[in-house]
Coordinates of C-alpha atoms in Angstrom, one line a residue:
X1 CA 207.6 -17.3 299.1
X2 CA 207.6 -13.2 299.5
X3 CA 205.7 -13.2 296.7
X4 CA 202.7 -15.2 298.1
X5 CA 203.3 -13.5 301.3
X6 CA 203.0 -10.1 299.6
X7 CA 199.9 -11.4 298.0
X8 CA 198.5 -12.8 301.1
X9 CA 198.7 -8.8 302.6
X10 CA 196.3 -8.0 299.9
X11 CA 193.7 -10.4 301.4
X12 CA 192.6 -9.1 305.5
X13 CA 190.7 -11.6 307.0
X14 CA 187.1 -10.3 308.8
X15 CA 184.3 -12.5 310.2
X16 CA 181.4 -12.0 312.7
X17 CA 180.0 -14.6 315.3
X18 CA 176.4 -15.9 313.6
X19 CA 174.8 -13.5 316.6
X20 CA 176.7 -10.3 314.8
X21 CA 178.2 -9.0 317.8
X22 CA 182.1 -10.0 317.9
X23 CA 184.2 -9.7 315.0
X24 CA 187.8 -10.4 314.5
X25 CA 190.1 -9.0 311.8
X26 CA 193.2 -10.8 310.6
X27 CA 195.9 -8.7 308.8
X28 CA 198.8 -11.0 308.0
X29 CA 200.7 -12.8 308.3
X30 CA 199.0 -13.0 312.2
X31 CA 198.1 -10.0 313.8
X32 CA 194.5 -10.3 315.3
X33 CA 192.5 -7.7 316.4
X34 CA 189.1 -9.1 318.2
X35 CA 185.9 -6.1 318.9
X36 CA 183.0 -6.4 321.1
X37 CA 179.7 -4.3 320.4
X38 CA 179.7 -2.3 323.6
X39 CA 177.4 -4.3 326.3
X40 CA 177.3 -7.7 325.1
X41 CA 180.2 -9.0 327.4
X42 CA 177.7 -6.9 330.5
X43 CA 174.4 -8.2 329.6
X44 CA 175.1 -11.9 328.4
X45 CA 178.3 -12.9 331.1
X46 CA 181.7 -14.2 331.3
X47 CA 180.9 -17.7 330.3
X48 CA 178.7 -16.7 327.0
X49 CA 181.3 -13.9 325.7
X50 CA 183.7 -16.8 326.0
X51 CA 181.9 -19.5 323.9
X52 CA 181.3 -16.7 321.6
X53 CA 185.2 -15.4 321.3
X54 CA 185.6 -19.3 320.9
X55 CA 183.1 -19.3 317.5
X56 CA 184.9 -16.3 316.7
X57 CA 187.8 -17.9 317.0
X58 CA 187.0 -21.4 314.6
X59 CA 185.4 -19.0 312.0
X60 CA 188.6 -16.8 312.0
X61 CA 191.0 -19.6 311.8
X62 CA 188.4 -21.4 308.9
X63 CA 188.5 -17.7 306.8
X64 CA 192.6 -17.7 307.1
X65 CA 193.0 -21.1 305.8
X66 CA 190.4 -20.9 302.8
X67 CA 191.7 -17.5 302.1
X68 CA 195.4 -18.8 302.1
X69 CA 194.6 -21.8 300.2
X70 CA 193.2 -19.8 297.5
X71 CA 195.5 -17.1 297.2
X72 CA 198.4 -19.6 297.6
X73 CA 196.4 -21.8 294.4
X74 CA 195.9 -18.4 292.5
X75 CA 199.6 -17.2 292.8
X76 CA 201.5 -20.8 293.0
X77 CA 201.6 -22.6 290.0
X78 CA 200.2 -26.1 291.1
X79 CA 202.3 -29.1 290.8
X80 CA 201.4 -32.8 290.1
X81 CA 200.4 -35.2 292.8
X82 CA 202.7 -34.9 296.1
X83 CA 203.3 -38.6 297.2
X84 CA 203.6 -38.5 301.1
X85 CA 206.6 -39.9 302.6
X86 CA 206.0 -41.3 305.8
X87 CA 207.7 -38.1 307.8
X88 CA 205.0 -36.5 306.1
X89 CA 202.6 -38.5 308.0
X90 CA 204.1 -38.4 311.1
X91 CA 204.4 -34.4 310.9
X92 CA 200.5 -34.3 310.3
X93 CA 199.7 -36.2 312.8
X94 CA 202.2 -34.0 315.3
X95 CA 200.5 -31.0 313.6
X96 CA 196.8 -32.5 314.4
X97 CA 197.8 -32.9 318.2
X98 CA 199.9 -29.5 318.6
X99 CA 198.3 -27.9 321.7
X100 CA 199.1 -24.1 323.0
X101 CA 197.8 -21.9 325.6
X102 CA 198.1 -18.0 326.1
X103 CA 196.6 -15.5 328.5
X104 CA 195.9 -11.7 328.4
X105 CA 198.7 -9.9 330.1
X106 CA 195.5 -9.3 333.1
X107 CA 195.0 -13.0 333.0
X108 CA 191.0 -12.1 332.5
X109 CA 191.0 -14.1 328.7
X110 CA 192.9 -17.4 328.1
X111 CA 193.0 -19.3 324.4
X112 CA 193.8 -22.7 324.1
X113 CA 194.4 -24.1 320.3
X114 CA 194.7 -28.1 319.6
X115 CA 196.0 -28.4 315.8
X116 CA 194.3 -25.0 314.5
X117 CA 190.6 -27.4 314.8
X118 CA 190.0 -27.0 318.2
X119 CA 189.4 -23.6 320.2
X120 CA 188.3 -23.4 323.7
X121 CA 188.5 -19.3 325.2
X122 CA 187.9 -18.9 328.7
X123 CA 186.9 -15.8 330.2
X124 CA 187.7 -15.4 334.1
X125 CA 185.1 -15.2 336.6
X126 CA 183.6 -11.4 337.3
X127 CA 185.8 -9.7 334.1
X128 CA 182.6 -8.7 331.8
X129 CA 181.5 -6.6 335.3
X130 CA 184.5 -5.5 335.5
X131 CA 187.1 -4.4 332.2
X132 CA 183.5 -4.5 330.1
X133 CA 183.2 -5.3 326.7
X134 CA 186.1 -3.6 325.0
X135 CA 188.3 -4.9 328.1
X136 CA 187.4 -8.2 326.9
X137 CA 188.1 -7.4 323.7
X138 CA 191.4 -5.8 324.5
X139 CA 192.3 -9.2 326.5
X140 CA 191.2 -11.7 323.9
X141 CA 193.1 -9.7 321.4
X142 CA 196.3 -10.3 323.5
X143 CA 195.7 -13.5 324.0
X144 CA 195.0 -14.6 320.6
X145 CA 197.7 -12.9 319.4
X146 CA 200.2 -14.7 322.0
X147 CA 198.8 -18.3 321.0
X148 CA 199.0 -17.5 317.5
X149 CA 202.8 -16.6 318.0
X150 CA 203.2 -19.8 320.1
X151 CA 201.6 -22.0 317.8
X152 CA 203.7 -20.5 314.8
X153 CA 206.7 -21.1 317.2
X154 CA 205.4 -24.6 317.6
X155 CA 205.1 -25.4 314.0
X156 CA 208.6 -24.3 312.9
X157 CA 209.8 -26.3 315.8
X158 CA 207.8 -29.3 314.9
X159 CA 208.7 -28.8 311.0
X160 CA 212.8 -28.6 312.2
X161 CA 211.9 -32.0 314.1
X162 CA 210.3 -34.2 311.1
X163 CA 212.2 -32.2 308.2
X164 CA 215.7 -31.0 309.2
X165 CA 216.9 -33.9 311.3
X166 CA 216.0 -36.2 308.8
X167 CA 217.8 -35.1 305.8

């Protein structure tokens, strides 16, 4: 698929929590980089900057797949019906329950993913006082970046499991 992949570089990723004050930019095929307008993380606290990074964080994930689904429709040519073998099933539903977990190497942002649907960020107790805004930033960027990398991990694993021992 490099030239999908190629195509897919064409297409960065960027989307903004509905409050307009964290943004996240996706260049592919993975690499996140998550901003902060300076004092938000300060006046609004650990616990709403992390709900927040985890809105960012379904409205990122949403953008990628729409935007890969219709890059990958524009530059595949579509085939006919796929009839879904029962491995096919059983890899989906894997795929639905997949769960990973990264930190930021200072361990002040953790992400946890469930199936690419489910988000949940947690920021630790006392780091908006003190690493700020931007050192939130900084941290979810890591993190995100690490669960992204684990997930991907997870996903070739799991496709190797249904697909490869099977044939």
């Amino acid at each position: 698929m490099p030239v999908l992949s190629e195509e897919l570089q064409r297409h960065p990723v960027d989307v903004s929590t509905p409050n307009g004050q964290l943004f996240a930019h996706l260049r592919w095929p993975d690499q996140i980089e998550i901003t902060i307008d300076p004092g938000f993380a300060e006046r609004r606290g650990d616990q709403e900057t992390a709900e927040q990074l985890g809105r960012l964080a379904r409205l990122l994930f949403a953008a990628r797949a729409a935007t890969y689904e219709g890059v990958k429709n524009q530059v595949l040519e579509p085939n006919g019906p796929r009839i879904e073998r029962p491995r096919d099933i059983a890899y989906r539903e894997a795929y639905e329950q997949l769960a990973v977990e990264a930190s930021s190497n200072d361990g002040s942002v953790s992400v946890t993913c469930v199936g690419l649907q489910f988000w949940t960020v947690t920021v630790a107790s006392g780091s908006a006082d003190r690493i700020g805004s931007s050192g939130i930033a900084q941290a979810a960027t890591e993190a995100a970046n690490k669960v992204v990398a684990e997930l991907r991990q997870a996903v070739r694993d799991l496709r190797h499991e249904t697909y490869k021992s099977h044939d």
